[in-house]
Rosetta silent file (secondary structure, phi, psi, omega in degrees, C-alpha in Angstrom):
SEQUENCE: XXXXXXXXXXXXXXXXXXXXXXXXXXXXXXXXXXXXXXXXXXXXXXXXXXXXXXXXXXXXXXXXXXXXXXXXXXXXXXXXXXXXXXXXXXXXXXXXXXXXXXXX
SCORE:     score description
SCORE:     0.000 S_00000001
   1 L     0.000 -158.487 -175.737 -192.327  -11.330  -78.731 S_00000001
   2 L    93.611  155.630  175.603 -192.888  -14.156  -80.760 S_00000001
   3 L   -90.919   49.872  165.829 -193.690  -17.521  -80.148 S_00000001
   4 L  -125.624   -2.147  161.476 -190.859  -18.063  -77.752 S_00000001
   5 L  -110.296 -155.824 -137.292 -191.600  -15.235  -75.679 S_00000001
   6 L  -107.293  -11.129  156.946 -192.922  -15.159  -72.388 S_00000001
   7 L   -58.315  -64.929 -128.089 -195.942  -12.804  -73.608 S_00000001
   8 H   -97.289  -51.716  166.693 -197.059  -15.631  -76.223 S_00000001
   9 H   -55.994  -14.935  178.683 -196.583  -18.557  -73.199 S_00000001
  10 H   -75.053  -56.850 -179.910 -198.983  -16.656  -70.835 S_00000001
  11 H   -21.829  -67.281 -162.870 -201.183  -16.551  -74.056 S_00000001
  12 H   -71.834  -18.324  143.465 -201.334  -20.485  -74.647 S_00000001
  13 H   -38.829  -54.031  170.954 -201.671  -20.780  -70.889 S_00000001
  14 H  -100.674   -5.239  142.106 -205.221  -18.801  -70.369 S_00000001
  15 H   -46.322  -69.798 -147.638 -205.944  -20.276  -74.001 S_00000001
  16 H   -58.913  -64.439 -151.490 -205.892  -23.739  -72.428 S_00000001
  17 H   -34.970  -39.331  150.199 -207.149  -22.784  -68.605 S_00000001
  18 H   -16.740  -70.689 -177.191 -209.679  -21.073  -70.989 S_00000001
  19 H   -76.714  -44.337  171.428 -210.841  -23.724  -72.855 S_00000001
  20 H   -40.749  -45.919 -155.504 -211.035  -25.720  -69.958 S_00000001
  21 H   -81.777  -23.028  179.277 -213.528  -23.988  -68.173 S_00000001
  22 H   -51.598  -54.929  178.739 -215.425  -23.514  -71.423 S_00000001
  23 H   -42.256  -69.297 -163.483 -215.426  -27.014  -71.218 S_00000001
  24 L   -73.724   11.407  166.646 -216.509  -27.468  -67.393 S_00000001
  25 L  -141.649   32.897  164.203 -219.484  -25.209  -67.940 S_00000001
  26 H   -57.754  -24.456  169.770 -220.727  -26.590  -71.571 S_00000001
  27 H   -63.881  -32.120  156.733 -223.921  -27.577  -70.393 S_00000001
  28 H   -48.927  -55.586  173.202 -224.384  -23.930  -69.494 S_00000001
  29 H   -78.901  -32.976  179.916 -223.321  -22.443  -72.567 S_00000001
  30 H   -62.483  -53.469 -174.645 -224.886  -25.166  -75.140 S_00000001
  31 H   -42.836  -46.392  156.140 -227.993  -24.467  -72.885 S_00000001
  32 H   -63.000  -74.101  154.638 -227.686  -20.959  -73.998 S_00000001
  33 H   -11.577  -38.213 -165.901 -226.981  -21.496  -77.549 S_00000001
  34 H   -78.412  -52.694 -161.999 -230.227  -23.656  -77.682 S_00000001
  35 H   -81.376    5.906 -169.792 -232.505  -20.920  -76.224 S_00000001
  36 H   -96.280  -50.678 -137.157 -230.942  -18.353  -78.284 S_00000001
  37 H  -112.000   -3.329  176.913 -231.444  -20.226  -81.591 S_00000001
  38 L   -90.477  103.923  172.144 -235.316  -21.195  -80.927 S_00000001
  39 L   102.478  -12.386 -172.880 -237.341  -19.312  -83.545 S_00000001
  40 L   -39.872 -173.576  155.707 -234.372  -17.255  -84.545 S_00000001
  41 L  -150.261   15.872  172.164 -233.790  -15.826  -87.654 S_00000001
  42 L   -87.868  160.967 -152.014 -230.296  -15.105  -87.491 S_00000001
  43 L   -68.570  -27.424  161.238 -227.990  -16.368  -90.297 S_00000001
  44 L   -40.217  -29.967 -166.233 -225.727  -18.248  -87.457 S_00000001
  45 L  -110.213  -51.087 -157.352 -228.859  -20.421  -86.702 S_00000001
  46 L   -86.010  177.952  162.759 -230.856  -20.870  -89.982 S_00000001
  47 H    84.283  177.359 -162.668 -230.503  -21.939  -93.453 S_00000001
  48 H   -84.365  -26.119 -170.991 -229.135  -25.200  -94.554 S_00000001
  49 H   -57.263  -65.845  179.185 -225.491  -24.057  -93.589 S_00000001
  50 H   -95.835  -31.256 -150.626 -226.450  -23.820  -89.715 S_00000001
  51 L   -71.199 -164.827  161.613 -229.882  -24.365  -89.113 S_00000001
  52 L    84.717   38.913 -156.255 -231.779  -27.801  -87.772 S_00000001
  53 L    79.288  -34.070 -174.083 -229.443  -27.982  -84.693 S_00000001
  54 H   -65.202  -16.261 -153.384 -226.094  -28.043  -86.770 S_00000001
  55 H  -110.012   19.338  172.643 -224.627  -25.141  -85.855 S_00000001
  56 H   -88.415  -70.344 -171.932 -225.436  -26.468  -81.480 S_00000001
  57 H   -39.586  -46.190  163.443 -223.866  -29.562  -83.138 S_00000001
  58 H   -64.142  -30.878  179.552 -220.757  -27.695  -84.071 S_00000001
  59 H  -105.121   -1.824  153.215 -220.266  -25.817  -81.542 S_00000001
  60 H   -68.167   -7.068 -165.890 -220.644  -29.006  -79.183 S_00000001
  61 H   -88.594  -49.765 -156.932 -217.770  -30.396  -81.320 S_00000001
  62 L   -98.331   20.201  133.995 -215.509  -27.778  -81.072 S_00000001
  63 L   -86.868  -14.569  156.492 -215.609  -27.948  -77.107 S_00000001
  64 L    82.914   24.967 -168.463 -214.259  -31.549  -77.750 S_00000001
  65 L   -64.299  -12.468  168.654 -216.393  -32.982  -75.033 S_00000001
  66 L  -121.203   46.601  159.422 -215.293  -36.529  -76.009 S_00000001
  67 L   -96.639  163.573 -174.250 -211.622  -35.773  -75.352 S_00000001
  68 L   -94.238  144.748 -169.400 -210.780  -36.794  -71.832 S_00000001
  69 L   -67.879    3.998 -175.364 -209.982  -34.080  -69.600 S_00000001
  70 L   -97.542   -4.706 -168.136 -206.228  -35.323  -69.172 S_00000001
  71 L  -138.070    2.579  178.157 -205.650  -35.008  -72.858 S_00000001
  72 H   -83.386  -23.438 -173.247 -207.477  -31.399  -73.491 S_00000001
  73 H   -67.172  -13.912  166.762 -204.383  -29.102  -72.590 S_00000001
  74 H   -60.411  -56.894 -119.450 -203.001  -31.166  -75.421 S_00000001
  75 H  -121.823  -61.254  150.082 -205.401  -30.583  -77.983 S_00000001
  76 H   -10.152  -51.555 -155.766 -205.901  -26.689  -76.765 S_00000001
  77 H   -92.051  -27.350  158.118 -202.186  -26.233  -77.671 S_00000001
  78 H   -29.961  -69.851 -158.730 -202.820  -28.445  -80.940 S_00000001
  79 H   -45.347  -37.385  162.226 -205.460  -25.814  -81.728 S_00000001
  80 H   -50.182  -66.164 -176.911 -202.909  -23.289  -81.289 S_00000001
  81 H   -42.526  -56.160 -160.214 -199.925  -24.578  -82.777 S_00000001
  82 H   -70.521  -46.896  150.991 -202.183  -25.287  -86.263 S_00000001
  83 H   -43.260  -76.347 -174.167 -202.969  -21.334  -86.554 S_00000001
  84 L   -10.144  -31.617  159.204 -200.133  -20.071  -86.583 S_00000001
  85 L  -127.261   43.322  172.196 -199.520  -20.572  -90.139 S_00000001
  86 L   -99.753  129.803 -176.565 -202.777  -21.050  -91.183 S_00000001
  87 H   -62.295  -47.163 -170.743 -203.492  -18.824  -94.275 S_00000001
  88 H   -42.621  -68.867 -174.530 -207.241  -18.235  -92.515 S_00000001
  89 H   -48.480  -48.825 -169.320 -204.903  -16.585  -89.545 S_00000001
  90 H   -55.359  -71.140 -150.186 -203.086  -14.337  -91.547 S_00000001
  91 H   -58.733  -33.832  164.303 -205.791  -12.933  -93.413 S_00000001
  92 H   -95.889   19.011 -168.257 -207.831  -11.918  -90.596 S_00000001
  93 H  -101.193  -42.959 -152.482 -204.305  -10.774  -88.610 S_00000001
  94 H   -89.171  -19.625  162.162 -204.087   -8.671  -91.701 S_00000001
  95 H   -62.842  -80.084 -177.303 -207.862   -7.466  -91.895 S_00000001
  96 H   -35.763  -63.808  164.298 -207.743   -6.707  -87.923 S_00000001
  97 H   -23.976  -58.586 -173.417 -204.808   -4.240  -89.246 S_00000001
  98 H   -67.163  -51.139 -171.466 -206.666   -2.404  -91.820 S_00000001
  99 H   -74.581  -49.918 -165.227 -209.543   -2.012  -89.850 S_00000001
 100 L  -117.032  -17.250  169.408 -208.636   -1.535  -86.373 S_00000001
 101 L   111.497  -27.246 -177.607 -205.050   -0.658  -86.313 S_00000001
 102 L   -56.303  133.824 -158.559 -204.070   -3.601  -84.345 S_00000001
 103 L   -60.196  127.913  161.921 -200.488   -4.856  -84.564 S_00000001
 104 L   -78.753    0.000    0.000 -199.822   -7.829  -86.645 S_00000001
């Protein structure tokens, strides 16, 4: 295991091929996201944190629609690469433990 083995490269493979497609059908998904959040009252939508459109606005950002598609498998593997030791990552690899049993 680990990130040198050949489990962890399939991973950041259907991560990117993933993200791609996420990508090629954002108009689909924002378009959800819109009609979901009209009138809501969930905490995801509202409030100062999310509501007014930011949290559409955020989650158009973090498809990364004004990276060029030639440069997203790049960026994808950024995203990866920067978890890995990200304290955030631990905390819920160690929380996922506690709760659900799943292997850190």
């Amino acid at each position: 295991g680990g990130p040198t083995g050949e489990s962890f490269k399939e991973f950041q493979k259907l991560f990117v091929d993933g993200f791609k497609a996420a990508r090629s059908n954002s108009l689909t998904a924002l378009g959800l996201v819109e009609i979901m959040m009209y009138k809501s009252n969930y905490p995801c939508f509202t409030g100062t944190r999310y509501g007014g459109g930011v949290g559409l606005k955020r989650f158009e950002k973090r498809l990364m629609l004004d990276v060029p598609d030639v440069k997203v498998g790049k960026k994808a593997m950024q995203l990866i690469n920067s978890s890995m030791d990200n304290t955030g990552t631990k905390l819920y690899d160690i929380f996922q433990y506690h709760s659900n049993g799943l292997a850190i």
